Short mmCIF file of C-alpha atoms and ligand atoms in Angstrom, two decimals:
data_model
loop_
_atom_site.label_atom_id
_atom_site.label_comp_id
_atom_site.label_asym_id
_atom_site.label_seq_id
_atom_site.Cartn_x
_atom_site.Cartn_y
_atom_site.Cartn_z
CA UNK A 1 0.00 0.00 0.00
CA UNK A 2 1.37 3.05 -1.05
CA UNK A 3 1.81 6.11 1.01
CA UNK A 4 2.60 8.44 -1.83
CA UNK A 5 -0.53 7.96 -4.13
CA UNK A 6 -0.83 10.25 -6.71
CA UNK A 7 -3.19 13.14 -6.22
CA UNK A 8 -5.66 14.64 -8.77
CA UNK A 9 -4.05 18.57 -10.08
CA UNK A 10 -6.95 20.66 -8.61
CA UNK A 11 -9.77 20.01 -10.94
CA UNK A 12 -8.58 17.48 -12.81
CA UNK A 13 -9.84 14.53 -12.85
CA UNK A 14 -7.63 11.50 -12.02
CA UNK A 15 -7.81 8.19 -13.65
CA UNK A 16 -9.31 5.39 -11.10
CA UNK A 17 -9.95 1.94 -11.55
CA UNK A 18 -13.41 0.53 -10.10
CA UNK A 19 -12.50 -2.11 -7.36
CA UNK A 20 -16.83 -2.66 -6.43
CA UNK A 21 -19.53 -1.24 -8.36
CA UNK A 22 -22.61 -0.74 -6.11
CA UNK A 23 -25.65 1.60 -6.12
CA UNK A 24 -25.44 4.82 -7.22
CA UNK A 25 -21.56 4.78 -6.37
CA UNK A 26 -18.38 3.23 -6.83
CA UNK A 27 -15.31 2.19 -4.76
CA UNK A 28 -12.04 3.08 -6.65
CA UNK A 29 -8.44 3.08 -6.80
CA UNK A 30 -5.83 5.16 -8.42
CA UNK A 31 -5.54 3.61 -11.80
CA UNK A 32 -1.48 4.22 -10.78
CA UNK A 33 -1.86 2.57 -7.30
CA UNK A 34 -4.41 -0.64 -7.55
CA UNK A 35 -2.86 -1.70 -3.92
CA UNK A 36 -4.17 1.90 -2.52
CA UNK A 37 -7.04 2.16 -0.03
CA UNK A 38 -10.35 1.93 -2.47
CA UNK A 39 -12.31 5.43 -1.55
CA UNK A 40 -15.82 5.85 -2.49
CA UNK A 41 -16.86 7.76 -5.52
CA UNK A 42 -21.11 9.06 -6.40
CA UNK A 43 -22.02 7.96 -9.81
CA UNK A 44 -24.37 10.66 -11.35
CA UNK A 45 -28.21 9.96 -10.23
CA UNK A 46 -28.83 7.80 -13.25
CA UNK A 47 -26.27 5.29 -11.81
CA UNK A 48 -24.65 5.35 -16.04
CA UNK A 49 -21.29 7.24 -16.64
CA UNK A 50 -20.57 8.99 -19.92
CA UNK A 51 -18.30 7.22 -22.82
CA UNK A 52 -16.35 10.21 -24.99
CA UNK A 53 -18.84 8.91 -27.91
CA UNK A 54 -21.81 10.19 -25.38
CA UNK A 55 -23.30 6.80 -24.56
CA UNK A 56 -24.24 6.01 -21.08
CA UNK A 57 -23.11 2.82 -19.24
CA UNK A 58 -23.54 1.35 -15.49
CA UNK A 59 -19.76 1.15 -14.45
CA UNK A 60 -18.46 -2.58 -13.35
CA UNK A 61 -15.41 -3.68 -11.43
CA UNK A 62 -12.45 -3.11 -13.53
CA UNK A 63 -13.36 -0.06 -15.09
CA UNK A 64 -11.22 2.84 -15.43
CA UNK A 65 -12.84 6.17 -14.67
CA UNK A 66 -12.48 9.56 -14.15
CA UNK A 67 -12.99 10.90 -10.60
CA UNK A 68 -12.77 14.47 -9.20
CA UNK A 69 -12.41 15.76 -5.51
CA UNK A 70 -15.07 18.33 -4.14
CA UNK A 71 -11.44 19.73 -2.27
CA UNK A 72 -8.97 20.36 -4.34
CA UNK A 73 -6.19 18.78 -3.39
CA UNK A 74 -7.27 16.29 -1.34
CA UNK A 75 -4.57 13.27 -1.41
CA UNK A 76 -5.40 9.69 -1.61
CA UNK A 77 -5.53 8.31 2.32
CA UNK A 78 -2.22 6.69 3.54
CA UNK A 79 -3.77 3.87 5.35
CA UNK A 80 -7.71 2.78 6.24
CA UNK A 81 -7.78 4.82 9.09
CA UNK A 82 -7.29 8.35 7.38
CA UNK A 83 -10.19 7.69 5.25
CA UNK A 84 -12.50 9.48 8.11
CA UNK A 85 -10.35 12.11 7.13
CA UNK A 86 -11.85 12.10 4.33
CA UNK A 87 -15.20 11.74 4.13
CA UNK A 88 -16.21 14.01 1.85
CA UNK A 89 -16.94 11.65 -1.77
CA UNK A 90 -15.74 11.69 -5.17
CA UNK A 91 -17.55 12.09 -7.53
CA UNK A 92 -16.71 9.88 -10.95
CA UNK A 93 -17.76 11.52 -14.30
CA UNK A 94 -16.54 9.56 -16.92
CA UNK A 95 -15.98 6.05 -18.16
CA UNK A 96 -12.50 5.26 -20.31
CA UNK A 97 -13.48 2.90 -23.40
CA UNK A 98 -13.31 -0.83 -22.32
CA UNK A 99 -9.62 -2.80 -23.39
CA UNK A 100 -12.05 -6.09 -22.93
CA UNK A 101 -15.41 -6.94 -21.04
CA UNK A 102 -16.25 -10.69 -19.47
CA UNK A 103 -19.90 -10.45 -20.35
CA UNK A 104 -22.75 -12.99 -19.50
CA UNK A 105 -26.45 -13.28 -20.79
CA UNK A 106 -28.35 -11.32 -18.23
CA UNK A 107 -31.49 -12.94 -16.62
CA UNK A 108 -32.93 -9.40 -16.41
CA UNK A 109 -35.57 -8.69 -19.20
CA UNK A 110 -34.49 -5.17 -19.85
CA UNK A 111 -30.67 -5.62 -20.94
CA UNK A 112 -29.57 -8.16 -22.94
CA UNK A 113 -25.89 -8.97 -21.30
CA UNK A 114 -24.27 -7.46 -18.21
CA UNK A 115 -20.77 -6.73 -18.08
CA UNK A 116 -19.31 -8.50 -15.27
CA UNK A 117 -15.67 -7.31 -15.29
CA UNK A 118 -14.42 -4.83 -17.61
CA UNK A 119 -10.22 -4.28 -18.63
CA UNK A 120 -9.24 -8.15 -17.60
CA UNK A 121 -6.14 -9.17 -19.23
CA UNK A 122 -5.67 -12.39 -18.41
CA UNK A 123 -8.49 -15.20 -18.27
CA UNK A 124 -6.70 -18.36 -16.10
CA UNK A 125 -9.45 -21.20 -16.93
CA UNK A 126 -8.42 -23.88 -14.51
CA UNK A 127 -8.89 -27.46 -14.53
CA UNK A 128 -7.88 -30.73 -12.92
CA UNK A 129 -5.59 -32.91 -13.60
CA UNK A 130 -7.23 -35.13 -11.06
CA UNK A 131 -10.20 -36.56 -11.84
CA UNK A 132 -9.58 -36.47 -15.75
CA UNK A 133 -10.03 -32.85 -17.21
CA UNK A 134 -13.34 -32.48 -19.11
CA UNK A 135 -12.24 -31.07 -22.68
CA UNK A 136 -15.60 -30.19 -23.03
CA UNK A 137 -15.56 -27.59 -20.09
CA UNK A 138 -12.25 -26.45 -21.45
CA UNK A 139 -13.32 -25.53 -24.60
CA UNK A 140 -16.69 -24.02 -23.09
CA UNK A 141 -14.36 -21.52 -20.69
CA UNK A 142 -12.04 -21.10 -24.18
CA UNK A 143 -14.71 -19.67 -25.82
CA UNK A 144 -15.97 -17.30 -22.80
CA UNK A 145 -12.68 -15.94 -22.34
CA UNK A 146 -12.24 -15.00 -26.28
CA UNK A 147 -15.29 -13.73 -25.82
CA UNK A 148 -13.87 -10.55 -23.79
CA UNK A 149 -11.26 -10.14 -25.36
CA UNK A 150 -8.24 -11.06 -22.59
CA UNK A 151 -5.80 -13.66 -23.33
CA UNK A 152 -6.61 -16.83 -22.20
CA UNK A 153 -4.42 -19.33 -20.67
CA UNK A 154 -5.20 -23.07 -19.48
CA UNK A 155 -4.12 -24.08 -15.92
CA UNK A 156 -3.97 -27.80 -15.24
CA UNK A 157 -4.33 -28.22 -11.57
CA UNK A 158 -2.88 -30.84 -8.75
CA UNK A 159 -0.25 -31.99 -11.25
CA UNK A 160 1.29 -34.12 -8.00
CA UNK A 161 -2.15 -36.44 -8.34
CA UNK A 162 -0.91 -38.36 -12.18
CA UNK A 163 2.09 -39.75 -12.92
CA UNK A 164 2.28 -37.74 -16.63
CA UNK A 165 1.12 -34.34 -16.18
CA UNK A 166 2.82 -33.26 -19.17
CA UNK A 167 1.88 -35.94 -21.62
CA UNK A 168 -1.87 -35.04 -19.98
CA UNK A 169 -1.09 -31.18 -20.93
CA UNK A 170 -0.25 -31.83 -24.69
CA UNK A 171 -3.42 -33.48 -25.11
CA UNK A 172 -5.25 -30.22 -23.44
CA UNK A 173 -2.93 -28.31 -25.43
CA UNK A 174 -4.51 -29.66 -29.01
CA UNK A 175 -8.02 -28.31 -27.78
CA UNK A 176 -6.64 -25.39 -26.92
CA UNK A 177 -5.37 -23.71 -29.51
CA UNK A 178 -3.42 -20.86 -29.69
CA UNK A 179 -3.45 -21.06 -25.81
CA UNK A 180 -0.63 -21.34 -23.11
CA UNK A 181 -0.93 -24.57 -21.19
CA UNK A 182 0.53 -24.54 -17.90
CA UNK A 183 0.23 -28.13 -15.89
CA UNK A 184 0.76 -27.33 -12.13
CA UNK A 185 0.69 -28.20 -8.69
CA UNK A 186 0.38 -25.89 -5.28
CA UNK A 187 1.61 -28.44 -3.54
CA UNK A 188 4.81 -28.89 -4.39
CA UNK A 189 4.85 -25.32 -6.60
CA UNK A 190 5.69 -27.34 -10.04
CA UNK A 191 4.45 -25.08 -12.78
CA UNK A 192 4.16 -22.26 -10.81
CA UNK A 193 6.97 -19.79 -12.13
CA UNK A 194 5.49 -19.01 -15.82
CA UNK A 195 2.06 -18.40 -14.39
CA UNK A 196 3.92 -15.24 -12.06
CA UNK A 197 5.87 -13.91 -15.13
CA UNK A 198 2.35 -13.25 -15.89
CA UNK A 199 1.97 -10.88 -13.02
CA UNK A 200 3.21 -7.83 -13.80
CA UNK A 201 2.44 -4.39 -12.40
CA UNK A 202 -1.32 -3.17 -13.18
CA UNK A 203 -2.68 -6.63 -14.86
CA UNK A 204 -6.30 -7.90 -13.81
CA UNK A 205 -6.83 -11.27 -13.92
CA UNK A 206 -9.73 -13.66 -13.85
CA UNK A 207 -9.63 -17.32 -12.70
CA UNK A 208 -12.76 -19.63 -13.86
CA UNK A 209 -13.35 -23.18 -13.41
CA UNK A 210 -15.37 -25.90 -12.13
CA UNK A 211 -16.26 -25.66 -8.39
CA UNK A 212 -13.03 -27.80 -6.78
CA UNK A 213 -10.91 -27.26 -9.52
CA UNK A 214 -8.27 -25.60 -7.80
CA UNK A 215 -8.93 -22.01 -8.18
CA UNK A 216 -8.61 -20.50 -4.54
CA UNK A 217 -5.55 -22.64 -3.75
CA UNK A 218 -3.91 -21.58 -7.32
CA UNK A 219 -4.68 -18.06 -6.20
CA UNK A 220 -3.48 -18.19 -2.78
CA UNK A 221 -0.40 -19.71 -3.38
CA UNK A 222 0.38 -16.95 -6.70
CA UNK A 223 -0.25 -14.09 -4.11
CA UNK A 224 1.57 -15.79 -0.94
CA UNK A 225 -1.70 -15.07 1.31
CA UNK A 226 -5.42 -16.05 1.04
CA UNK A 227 -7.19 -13.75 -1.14
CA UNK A 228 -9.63 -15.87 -2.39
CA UNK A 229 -11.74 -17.73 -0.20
CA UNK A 230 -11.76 -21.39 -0.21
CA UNK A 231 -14.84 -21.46 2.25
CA UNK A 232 -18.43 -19.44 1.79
CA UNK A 233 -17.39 -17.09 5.10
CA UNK A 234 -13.96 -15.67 5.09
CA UNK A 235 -12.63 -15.12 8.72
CA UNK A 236 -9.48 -13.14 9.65
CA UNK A 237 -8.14 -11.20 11.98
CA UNK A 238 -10.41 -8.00 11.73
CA UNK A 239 -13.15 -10.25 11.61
CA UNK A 240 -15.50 -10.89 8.30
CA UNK A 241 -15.38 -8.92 4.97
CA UNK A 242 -18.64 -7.83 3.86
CA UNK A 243 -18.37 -4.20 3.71
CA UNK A 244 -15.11 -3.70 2.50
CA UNK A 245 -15.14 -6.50 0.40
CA UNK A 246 -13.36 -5.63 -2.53
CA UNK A 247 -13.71 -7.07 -6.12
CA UNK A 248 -10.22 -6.58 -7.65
CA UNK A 249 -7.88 -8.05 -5.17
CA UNK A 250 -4.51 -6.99 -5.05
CA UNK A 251 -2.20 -9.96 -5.76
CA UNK A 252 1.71 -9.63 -5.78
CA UNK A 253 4.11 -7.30 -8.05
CA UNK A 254 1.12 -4.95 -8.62
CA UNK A 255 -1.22 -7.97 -10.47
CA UNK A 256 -4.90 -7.69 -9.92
CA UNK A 257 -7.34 -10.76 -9.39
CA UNK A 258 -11.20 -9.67 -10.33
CA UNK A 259 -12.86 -11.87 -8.16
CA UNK A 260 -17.20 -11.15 -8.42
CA UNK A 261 -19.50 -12.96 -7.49
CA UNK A 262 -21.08 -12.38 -10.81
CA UNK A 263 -18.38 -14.66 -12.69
CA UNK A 264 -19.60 -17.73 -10.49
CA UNK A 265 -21.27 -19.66 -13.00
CA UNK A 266 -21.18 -17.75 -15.85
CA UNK A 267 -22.98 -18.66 -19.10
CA UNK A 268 -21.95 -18.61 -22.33
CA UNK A 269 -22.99 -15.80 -24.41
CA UNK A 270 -23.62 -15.88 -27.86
CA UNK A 271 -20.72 -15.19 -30.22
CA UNK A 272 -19.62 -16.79 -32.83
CA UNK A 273 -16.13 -15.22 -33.44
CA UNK A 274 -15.11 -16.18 -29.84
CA UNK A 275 -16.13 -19.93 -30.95
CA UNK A 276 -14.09 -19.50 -34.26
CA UNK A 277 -11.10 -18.85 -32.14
CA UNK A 278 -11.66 -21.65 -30.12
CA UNK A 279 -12.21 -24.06 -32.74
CA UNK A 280 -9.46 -22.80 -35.49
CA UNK A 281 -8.97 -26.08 -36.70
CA UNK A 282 -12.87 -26.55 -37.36
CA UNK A 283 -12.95 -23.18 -38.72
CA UNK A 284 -10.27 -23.37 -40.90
CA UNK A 285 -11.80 -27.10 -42.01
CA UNK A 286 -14.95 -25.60 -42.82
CA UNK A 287 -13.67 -23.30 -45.45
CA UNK A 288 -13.39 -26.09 -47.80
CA UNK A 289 -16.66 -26.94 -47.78
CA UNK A 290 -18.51 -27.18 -50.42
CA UNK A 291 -21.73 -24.73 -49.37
CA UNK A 292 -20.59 -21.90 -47.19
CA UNK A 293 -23.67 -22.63 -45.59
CA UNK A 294 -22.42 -26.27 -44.58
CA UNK A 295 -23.96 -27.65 -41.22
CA UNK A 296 -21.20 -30.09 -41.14
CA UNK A 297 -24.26 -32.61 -40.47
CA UNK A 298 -24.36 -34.77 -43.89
CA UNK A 299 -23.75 -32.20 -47.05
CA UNK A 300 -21.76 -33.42 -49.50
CA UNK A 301 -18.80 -32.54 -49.99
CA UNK A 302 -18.51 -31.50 -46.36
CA UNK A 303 -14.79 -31.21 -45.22
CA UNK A 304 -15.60 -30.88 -42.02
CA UNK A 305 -16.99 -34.72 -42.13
CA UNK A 306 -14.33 -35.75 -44.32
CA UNK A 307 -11.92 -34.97 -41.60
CA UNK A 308 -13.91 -36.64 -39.23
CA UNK A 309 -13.90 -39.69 -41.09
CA UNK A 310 -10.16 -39.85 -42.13
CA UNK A 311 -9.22 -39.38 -38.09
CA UNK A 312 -7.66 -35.66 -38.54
CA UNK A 313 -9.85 -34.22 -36.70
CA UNK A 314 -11.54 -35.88 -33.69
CA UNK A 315 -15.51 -36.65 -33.53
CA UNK A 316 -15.49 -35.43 -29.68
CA UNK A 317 -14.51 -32.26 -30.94
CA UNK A 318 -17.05 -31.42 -33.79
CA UNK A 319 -19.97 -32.91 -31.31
CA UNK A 320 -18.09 -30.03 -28.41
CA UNK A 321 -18.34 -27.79 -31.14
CA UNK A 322 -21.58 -28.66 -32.22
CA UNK A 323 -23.26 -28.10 -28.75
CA UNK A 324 -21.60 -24.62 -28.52
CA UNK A 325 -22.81 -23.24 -31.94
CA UNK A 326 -26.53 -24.37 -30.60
CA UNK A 327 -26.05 -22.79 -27.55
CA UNK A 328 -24.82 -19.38 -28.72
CA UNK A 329 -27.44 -19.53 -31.70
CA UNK A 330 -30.54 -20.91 -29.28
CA UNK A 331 -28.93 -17.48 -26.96
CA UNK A 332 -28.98 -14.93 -30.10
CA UNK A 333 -32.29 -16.00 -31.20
CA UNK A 334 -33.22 -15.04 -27.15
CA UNK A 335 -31.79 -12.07 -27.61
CA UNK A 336 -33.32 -10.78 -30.44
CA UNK A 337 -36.60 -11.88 -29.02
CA UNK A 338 -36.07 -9.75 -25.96
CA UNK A 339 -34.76 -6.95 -28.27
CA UNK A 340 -37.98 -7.13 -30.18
CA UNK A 341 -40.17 -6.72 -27.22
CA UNK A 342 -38.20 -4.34 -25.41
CA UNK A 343 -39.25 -2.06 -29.08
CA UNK A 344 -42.72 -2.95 -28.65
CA UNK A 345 -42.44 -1.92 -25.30
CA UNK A 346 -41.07 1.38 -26.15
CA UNK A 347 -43.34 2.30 -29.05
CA UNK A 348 -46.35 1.31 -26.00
CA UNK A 349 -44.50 4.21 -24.56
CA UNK A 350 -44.01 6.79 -26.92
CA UNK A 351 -47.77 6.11 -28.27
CA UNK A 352 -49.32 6.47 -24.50
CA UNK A 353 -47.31 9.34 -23.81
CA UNK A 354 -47.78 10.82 -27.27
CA UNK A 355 -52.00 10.17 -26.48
CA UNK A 356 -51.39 12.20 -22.70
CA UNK A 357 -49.94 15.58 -24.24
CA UNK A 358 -52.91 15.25 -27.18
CA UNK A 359 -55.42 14.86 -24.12
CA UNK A 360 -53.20 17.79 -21.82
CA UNK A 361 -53.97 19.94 -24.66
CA UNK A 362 -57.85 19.39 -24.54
CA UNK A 363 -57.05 17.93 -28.34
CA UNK A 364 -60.27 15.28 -29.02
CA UNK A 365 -59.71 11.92 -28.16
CA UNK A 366 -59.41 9.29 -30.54
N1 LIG B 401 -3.06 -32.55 -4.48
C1 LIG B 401 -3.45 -31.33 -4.84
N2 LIG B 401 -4.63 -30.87 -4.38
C2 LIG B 401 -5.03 -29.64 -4.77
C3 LIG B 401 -4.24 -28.82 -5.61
N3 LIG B 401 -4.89 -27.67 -5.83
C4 LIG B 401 -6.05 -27.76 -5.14
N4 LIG B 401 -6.13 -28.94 -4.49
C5 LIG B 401 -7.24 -29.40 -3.65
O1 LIG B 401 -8.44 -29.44 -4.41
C6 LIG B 401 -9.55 -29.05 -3.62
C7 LIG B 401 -10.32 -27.93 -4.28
O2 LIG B 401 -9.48 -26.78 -4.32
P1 LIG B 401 -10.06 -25.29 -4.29
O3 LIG B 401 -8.90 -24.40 -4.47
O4 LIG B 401 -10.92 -25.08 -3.10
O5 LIG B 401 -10.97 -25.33 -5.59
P2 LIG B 401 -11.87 -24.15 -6.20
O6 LIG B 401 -11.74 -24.26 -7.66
O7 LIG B 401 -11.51 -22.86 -5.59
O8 LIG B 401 -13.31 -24.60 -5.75
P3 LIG B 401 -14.60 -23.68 -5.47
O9 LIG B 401 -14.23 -22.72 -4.38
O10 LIG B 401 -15.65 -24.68 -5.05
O11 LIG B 401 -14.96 -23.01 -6.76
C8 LIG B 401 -9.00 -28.67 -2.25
O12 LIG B 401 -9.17 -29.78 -1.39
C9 LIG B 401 -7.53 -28.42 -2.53
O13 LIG B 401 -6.72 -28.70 -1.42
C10 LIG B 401 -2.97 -29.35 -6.07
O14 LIG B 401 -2.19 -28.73 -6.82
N5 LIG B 401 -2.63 -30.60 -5.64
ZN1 LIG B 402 -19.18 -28.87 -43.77
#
């Protein structure tokens, strides 16, 4: 924690990174300082900050954002005691374009995803080596992690459970392509030192994985002290974290875990380029179809099949594939519905509305 943050030049605003989004404010951190005490910050009484294109958007942990002081002047608190010192709020008033947003398929009716983490470099999806890893999953959390944009990386847990871990990783390591695969174990550290060169100074990093995968203890043992808690109710020393629980952890060397509870079983949401990345090898297969159109199912002169058939390319991983594409498709045809009605909706509006000012006016009604 540093003691010499960096302080806003009266009336400018200074460049802070969200650490919790909540309502109608948000707790942030100098953008320079991620370690720093988080300090509380109003959001205008919409709850949306501007974009420079003009468009309004409901910050989210990992957001950078402008904030200015009602003192000028006023320096970042040293320690959590000096922020009664204080007291008086920020005020944030702008949102920086996102680098890269984890999104999932919101369960609300009005919005059609939420943006669960915004500016994550680094997606870790983690899986064990111990029972089998599921390919399946590993592709699924491939795909969600093109999806926003960060770079994804594979990490095969418990390592010290299978007598090959590596010959287990180069068989991960032809679903994954593109993608670093790291096989490791917290126990005895194996595999450890690649995954802190990717630690450096201001990158945000999200872990995801099956419940028992390994996640907390991977965490934990990258930032030397539990930051992520392996139980529902984490205990210490100043008793539980509720209040101040923060969403972008400090980790070591200036790294940043974004640990929400909105990434806990994510779904997948629809996109299709995120699943071309994933499956390269099916993508670049299906360019020699015959109809550009090809379902892969039984066209002729399907390439896709063809490889199938001759061994190059395995049947697990057109049926993974398969099951994905229906997925995202089944979600965008959701979508669209919901866009549809959330129109109709607003036209109900603008027509009832439209029918009040005629009838304010003493015009005749229809
Ligand atoms: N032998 C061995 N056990 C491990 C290793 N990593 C994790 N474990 C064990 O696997 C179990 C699950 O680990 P967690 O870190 O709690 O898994 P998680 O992914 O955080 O699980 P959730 O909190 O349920 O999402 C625990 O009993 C760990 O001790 C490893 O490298 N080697
Ligand atoms: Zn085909």
């Amino acid at each position: 924690m540093s003691t010499s943050a960096p302080q806003p030049p009266a009336g400018a605003p200074l460049r802070a990174r969200v650490v919790r989004a909540e309502r109608g404010a948000v707790l942030v951190v100098p953008d320079a300082d991620l370690g720093a005490v988080a300090r509380r910050a109003e959001l205008p009484r919409d709850g949306l900050l501007p974009l420079p294109d003009g468009t309004r958007t409901p910050p989210t942990v990992g957001d950078v954002v402008d904030v200015v002081g009602d003192d000028a002047g006023e320096t970042w608190p040293a320690d959590e005691h000096a922020t009664a010192l204080h007291a008086t709020a920020l005020r944030a008033t702008g949102l920086h374009p996102r680098r890269t947003a984890v999104v999932r398929d919101s369960a609300g009716r009005t919005s059609l995803e939420q943006v669960v983490a915004a500016n994550v470099d680094v997606v870790l999806v983690v899986e064990h080596l111990d029972p089998d890893p599921d390919l399946g999953r590993v592709e699924r959390l491939l795909t969600l992690a093109w999806r926003s944009g960060a770079r994804p990386v594979v990490v095969l847990t418990k390592a010290d459970l299978v007598p090959d871990p590596d010959g287990m990783a180069a068989e991960v390591a032809q679903v994954a392509i593109g993608v670093d695969v790291h096989a490791v174990s917290v126990l005895d550290g194996a595999g450890l030192e690649p995954l802190r060169a990717l630690l450096a100074p201001g990158v945000a990093i999200v872990v995801v994985g099956a419940s028992g995968a390994g996640k907390s203890s991977l965490v934990n043992r990258l930032a030397g002290r539990e930051v992520m808690a392996t139980g529902e109710v984490r205990v210490d020393g100043r008793g539980r974290h509720t209040t101040t629980h923060r969403e972008l952890v400090p980790l070591a060397d200036g790294a940043v875990l974004v640990d929400t509870p909105g990434l806990r079983g994510i779904g997948l949401v629809a996109a299709p380029e995120a699943l071309d990345a994933t499956f390269a090898d099916v993508t670049a297969l299906a360019a020699a179809c015959r109809f550009t159109d090809c379902s892969h199912e039984r066209e002729p002169g399907c390439a896709v099949q063809a490889a199938v058939a001759s061994g190059e390319l395995p049947a697990r991983r057109l049926a993974s594939w398969r099951k994905l594409a229906r997925e995202a498709a089944y979600q965008a045809r959701r979508a669209d519905a919901r866009l549809a009605a959330e129109e109709r909706a607003r036209w109900r509006r603008i027509t009832r509305d439209h029918h009040r000012a005629l009838r304010g006016r003493g015009a005749p009604r229809p």
